[in-house]
Coordinates of C-alpha atoms and ligand atoms in Angstrom, one line a residue:
X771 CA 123.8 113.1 104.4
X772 CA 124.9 116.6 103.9
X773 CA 125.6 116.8 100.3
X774 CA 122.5 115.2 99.8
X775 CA 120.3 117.9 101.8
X776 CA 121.9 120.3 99.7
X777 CA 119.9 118.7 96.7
X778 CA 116.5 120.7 96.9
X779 CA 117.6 122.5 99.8
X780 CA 114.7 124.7 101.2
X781 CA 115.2 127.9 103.3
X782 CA 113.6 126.3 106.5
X783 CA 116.2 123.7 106.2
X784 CA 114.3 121.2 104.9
X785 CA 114.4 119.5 101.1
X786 CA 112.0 119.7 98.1
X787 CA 113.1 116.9 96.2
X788 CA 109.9 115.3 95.1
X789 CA 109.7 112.2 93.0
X790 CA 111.2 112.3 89.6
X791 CA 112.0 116.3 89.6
X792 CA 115.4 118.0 88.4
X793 CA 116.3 117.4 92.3
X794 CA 115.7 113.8 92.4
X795 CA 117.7 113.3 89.3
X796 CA 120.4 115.0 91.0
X797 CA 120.4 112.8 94.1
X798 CA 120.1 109.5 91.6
X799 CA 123.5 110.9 90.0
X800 CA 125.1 111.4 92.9
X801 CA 124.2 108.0 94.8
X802 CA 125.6 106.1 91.2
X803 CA 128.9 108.6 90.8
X804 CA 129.4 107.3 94.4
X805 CA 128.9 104.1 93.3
X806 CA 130.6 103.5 90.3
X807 CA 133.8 105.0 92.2
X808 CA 133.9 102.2 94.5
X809 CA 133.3 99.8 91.6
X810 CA 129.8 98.4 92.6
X811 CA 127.6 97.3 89.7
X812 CA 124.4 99.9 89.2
X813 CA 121.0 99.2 87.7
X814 CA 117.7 100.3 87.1
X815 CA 114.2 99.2 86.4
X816 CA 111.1 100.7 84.1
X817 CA 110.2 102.2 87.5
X818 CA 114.1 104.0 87.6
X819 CA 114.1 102.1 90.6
X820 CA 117.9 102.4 91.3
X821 CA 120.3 99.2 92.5
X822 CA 123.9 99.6 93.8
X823 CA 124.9 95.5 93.6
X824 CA 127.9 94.2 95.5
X825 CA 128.9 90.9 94.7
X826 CA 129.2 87.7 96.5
X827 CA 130.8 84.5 96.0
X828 CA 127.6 83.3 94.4
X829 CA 126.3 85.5 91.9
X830 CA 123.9 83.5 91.1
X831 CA 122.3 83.6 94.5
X832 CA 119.4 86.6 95.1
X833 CA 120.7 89.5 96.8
X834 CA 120.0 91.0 100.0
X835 CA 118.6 94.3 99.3
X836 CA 118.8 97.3 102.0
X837 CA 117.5 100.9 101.2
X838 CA 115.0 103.3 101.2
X839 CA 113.8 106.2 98.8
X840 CA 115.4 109.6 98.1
X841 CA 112.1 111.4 97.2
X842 CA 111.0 114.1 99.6
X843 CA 107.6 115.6 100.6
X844 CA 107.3 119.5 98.8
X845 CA 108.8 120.6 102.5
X846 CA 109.9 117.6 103.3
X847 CA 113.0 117.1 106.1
X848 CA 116.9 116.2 105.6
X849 CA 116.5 112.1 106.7
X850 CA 112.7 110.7 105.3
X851 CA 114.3 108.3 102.9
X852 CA 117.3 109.9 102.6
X853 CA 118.4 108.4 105.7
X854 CA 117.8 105.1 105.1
X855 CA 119.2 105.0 101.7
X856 CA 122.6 106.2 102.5
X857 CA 122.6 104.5 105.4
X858 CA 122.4 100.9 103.1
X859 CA 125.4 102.9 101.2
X860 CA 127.6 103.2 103.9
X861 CA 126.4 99.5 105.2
X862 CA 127.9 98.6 101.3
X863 CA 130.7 100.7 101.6
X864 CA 131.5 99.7 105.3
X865 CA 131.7 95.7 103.8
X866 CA 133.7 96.5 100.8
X867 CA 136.4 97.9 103.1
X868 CA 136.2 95.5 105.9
X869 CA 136.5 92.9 102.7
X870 CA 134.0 91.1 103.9
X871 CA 133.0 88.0 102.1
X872 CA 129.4 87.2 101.6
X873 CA 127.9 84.2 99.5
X874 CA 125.0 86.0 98.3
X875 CA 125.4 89.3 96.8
X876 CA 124.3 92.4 98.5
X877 CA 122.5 95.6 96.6
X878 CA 121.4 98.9 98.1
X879 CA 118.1 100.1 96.7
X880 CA 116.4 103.6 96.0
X881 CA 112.8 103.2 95.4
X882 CA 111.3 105.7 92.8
X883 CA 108.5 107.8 93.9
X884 CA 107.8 107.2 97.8
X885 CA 105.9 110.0 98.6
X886 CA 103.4 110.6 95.9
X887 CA 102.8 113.9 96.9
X888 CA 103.8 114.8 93.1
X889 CA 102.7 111.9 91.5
X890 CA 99.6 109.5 93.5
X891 CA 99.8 107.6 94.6
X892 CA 103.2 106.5 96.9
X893 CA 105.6 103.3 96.6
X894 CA 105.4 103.6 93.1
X895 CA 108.7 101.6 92.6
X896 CA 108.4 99.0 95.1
X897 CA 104.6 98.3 94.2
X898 CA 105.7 97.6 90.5
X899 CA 108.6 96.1 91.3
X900 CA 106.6 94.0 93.6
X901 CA 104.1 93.1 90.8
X902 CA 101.4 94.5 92.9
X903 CA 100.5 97.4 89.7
X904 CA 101.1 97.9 86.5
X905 CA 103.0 100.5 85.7
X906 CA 101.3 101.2 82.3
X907 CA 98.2 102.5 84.3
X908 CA 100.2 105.6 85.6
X909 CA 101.6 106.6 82.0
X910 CA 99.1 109.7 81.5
X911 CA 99.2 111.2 85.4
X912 CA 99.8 114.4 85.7
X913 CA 102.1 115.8 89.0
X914 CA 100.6 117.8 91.2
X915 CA 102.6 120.5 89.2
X916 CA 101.2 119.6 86.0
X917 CA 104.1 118.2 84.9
X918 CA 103.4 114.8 82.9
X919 CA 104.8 111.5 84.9
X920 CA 105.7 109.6 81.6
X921 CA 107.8 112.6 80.7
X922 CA 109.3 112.6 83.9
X923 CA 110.0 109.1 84.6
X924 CA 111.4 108.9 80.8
X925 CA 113.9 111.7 81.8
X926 CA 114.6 109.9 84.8
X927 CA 115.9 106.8 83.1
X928 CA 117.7 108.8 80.5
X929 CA 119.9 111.1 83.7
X930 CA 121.8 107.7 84.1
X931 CA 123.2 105.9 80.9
X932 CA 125.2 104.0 83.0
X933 CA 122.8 102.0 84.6
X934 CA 122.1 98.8 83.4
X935 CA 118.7 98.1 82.5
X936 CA 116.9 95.5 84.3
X937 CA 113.3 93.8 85.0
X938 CA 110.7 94.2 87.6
X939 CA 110.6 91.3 90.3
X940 CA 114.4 89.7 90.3
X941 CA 114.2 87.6 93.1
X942 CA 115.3 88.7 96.8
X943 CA 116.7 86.8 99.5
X944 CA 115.9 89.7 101.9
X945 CA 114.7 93.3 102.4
X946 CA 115.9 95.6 105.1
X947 CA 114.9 99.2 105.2
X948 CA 116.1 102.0 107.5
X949 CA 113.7 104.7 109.0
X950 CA 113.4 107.4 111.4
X951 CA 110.5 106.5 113.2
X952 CA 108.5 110.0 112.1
X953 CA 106.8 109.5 115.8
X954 CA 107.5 110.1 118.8
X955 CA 107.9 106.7 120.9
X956 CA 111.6 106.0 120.8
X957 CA 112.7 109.8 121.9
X958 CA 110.3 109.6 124.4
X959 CA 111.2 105.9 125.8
X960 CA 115.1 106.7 125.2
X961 CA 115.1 103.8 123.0
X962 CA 117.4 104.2 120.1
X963 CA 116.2 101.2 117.9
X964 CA 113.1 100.3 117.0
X965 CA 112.1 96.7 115.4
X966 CA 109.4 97.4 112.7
X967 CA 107.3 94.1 112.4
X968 CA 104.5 95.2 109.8
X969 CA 102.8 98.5 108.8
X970 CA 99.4 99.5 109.3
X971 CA 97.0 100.2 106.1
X972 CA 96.4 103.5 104.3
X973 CA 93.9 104.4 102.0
X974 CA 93.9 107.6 99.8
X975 CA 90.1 109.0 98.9
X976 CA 89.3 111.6 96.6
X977 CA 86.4 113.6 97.7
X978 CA 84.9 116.1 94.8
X979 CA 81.8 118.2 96.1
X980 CA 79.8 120.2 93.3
X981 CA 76.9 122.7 93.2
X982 CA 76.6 125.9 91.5
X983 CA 79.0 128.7 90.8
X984 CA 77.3 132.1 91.9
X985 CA 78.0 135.4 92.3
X986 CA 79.3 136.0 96.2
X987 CA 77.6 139.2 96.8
X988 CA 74.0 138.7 94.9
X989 CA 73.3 135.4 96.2
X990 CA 70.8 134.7 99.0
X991 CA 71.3 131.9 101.2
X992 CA 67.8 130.4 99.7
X993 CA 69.6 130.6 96.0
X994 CA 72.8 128.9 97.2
X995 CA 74.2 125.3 96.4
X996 CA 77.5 126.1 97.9
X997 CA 80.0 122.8 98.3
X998 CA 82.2 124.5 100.6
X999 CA 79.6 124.4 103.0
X1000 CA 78.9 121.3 102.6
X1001 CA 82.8 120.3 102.9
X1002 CA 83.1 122.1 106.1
X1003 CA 80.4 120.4 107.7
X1004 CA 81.6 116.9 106.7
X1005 CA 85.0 117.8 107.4
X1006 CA 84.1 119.1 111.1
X1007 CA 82.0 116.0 111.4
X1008 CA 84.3 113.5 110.5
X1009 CA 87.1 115.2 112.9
X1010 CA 84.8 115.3 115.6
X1011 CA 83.9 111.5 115.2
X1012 CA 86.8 109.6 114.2
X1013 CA 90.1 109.8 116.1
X1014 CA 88.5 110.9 119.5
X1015 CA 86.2 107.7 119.2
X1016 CA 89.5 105.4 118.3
X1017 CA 93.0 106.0 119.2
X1018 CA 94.5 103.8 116.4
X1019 CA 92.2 105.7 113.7
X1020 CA 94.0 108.4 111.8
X1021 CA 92.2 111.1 109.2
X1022 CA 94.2 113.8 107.6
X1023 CA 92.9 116.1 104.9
X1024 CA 95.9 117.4 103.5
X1025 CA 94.8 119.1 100.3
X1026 CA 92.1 120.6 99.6
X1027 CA 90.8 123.0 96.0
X1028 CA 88.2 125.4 95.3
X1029 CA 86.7 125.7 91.4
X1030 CA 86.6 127.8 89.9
X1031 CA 88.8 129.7 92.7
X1032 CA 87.9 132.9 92.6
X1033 CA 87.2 135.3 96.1
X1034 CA 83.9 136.5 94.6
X1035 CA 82.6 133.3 93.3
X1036 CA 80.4 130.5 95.4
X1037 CA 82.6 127.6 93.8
X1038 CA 81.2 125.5 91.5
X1039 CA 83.1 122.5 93.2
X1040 CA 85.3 121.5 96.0
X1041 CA 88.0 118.5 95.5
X1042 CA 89.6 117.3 98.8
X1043 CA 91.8 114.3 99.7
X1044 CA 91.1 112.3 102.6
X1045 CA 94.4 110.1 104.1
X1046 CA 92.7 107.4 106.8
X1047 CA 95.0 104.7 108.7
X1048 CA 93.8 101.7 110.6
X1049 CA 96.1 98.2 111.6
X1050 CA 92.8 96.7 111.2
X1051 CA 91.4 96.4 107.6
X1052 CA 88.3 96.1 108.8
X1053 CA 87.9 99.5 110.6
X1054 CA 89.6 101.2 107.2
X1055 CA 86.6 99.9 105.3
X1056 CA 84.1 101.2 108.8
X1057 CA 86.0 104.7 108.3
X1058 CA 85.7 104.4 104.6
X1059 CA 82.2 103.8 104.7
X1060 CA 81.8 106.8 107.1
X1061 CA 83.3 108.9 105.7
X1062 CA 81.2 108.1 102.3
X1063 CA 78.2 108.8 104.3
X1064 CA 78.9 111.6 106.2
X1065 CA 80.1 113.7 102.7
X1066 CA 77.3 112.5 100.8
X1067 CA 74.8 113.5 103.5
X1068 CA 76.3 117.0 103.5
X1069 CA 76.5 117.4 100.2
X1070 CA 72.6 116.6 99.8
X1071 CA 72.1 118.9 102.8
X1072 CA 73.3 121.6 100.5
X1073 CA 71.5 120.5 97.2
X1074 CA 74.9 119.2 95.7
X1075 CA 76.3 116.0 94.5
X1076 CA 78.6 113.5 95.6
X1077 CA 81.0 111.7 94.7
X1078 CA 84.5 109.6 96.6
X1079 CA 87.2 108.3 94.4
X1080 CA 89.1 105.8 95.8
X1081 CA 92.8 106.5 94.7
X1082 CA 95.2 104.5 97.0
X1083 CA 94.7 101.2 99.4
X1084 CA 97.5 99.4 100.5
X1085 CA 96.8 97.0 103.1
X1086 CA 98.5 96.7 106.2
X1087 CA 101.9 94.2 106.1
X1088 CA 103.4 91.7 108.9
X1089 CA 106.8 91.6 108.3
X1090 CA 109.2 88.7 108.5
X1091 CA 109.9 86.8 111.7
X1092 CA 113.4 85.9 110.9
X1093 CA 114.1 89.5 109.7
X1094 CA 112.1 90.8 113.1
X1095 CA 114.4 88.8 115.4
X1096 CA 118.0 89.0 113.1
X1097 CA 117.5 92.6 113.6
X1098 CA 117.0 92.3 117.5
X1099 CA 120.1 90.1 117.7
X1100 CA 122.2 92.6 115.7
X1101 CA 120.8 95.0 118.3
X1102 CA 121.6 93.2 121.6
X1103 CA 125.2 92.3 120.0
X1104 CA 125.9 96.0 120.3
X1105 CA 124.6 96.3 123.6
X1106 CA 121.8 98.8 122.2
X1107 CA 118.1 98.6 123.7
X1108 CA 115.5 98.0 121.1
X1109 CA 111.5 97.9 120.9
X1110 CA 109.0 96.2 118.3
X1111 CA 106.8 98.6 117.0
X1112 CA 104.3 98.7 113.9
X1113 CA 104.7 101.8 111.5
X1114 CA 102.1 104.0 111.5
X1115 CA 103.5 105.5 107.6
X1116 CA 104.0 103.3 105.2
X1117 CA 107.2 102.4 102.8
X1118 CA 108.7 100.3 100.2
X1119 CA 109.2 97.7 102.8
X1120 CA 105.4 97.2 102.6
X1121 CA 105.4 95.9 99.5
X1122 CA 108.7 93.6 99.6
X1123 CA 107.5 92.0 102.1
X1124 CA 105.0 90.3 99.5
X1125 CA 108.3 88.9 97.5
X1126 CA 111.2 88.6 100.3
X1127 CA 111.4 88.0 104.3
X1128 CA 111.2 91.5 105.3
X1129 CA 111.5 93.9 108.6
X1130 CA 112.5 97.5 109.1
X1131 CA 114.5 99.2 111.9
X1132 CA 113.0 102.6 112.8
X1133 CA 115.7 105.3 114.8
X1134 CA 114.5 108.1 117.1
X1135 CA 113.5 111.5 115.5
X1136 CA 113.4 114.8 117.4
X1137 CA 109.9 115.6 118.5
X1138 CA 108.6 112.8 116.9
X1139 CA 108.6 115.4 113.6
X1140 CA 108.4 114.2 110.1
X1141 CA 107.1 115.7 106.9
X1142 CA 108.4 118.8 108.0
X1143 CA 111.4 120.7 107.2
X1144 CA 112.2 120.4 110.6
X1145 CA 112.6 116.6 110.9
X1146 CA 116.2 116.2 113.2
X1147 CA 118.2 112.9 113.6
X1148 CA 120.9 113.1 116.4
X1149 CA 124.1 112.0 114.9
X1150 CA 124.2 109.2 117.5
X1151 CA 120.8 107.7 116.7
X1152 CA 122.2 107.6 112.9
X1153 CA 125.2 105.5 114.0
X1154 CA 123.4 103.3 116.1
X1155 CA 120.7 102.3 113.5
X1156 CA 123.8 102.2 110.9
X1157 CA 125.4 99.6 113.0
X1158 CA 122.6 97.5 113.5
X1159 CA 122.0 97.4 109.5
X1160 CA 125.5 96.2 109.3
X1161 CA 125.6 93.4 111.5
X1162 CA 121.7 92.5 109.9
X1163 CA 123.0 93.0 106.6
X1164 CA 126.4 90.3 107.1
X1165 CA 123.6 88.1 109.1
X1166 CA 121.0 87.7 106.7
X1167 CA 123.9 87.7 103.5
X1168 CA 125.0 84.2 105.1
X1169 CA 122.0 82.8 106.1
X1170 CA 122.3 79.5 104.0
X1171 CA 120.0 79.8 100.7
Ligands
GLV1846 C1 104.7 108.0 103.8 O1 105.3 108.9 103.5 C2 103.4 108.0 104.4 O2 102.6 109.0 104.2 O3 103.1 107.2 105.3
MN1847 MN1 109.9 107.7 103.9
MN1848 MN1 107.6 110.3 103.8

């Protein structure tokens, strides 16, 4: 874990190691160096989805696929997808040494592009290796850095000759992801594993506002069609209205930019992105249609236009029974207390679970703090969740096919 929070290290202690960057390249090299010196087999997709493959008897049989993402938010923390992906490693590791026989061969995963804070929207990987997007529609995006994602995901590919190359969609006999929770409900209950049994649904929304670029200090309020006001009025009215009226609702505006950006000038336009959450599909769409409402009536109120782009939807997910309750077995056989949860963030997990039995197992994070260079795993929560991927991983690699 250490070496790897080295790779984009922040001051704060955190890592900036977004999707597809010099630092996620690094990280990649370092997983398949590890890799190849334990003589596991290594892979990658279109995507640069990465697979570390251990073989079993049977290598004909799918694999059981464990892992994560090694992506990171701008100021991201040390264990958001790092965690889980090295964890899977060491599970790897751990069954090469024990010599462990499986039938079915087992192969850790790291998913390109989790985050999508460089490149929207998130789960690149897993969504195309999923078949649930075509990858060709995200050739001309441009990163939140300007930098050009075909560019970037062709350089990807390129860092890791070894790899061989492989198609979207091999089949999977299972997928089990490891997570810190990125909430605070284990810490506070004292429980150190948490059984994930589906995700709730996300939808990304592009919000642009436009009226007139003025002159700050010559125009009258009766001459203005300012956006910003209109934002902040929508904004302030959506917050007000949302998550006190519903517990389960969640509305984050996490990025917001002025046009043309200048102290002195009314902007011309205001662009913001609006991140709402709901298990139930049918209060996203309520929300949705909400806020659509609520920014196009401020944006009249201020004689400007309109207009919501809908960028990201990914349904909520119920994960796998089998999965659910292998995990909770695993648990109790090492005497460690567990809970079933749903995730409020989503992952790669969400997607799987469309092609393979799925589940995740969520470990405790300090403060509940995620997205934030802050983010803390106590050593012993780490070991705990590690163990209880192991004795998943050996269950579900002889389940019979
Ligand atoms: C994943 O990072 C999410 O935003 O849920
Ligand atoms: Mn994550
Ligand atoms: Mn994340």
């Amino acid at each position: 874990m250490r070496v790897f929070a080295e790779i984009g290290a922040t001051p704060a202690g955190g890592v900036n190691r977004q999707a597809l960057s010099d630092g996620d390249r690094a990280a990649r090299r370092l997983l398949c160096d590890l890799a190849l010196a334990r003589g596991f087999g290594v892979f990658q997709d279109r995507m640069a989805n990465l697979f570390v493959r251990r073989e079993g008897r049977n290598p004909s049989r799918p694999p059981v696929l464990i892992g994560s993402h090694l992506d990171s938010q701008p100021t991201g923390g040390q264990f958001d997808g790092a965690l889980g992906t090295l964890s899977a490693f060491e599970v790897l590791e751990s069954i090469e040494d024990l010599a462990i026989e499986t039938d079915g061969p087992i192969e850790v995963v790291a998913w390109t592009n989790e985050e999508g804070s460089r490149f929207a929207p998130g789960v690149m990987g897993s969504m195309a290796f999923a078949g649930a997007a075509d990858p060709a529609a995200w050739q001309s995006l441009t990163g939140a850095d300007g930098a050009s994602f075909a560019d970037e995901l062709a350089a990807t590919l390129a860092a890791l000759p070894e790899a061989t190359m492989r198609p979207f969609g091999t089949p999977v006999a299972a997928y089990l992801e490891l997570h810190i929770e990125q909430g605070p409900s284990l810490e506070k209950e004292n429980i150190p594993i948490g059984v994930v049994t589906g995700v709730q649904g996300t939808r990304w929304l592009l919000v642009t506002l436009s009226g007139q670029a003025g002159h700050a200090g010559t125009t009258s309020l009766a001459y203005r069609r300012d956006p910003m006001v209109a934002a902040a009025a929508a904004l302030h009215q959506l917050q007000e209205a949302i998550m006190p009226a519903d517990p389960q609702a969640r509305l984050t505006v996490g990025r917001m930019m002025t046009y043309p950006g200048s102290i002195n000038a009314i902007p011309d336009s205001v662009v913001f992105s609006i991140d709402i959450r709901h298990p139930d599909p049918d209060r996203l769409d309520s929300i949705e249609a909400e806020v659509r409402r609520v920014c196009e009536e401020q944006a009249a109120s201020q004689q400007c236009s309109c207009a919501v782009v809908r960028t990201f939807d990914m349904p909520s997910a119920t994960f796998s029974p089998v999965v659910v309750e292998t995990i909770e077995m695993a648990a109790r056989s090492l005497s460690l207390a567990s809970k079933r949860m749903v995730s409020g963030a989503f992952h790669d997990a969400l997607f799987l679970a469309r092609v393979a039995p799925s589940a995740m197992i969520f470990v405790p994070c300090r403060d509940g703090l995620s997205h934030n260079e802050a983010e803390y795993v106590a050593p012993e929560h780490i070991l705990s969740g590690a163990r209880v991927m192991l004795e998943t991983t050996i269950a579900l690699a002889r389940r019979p096919a």
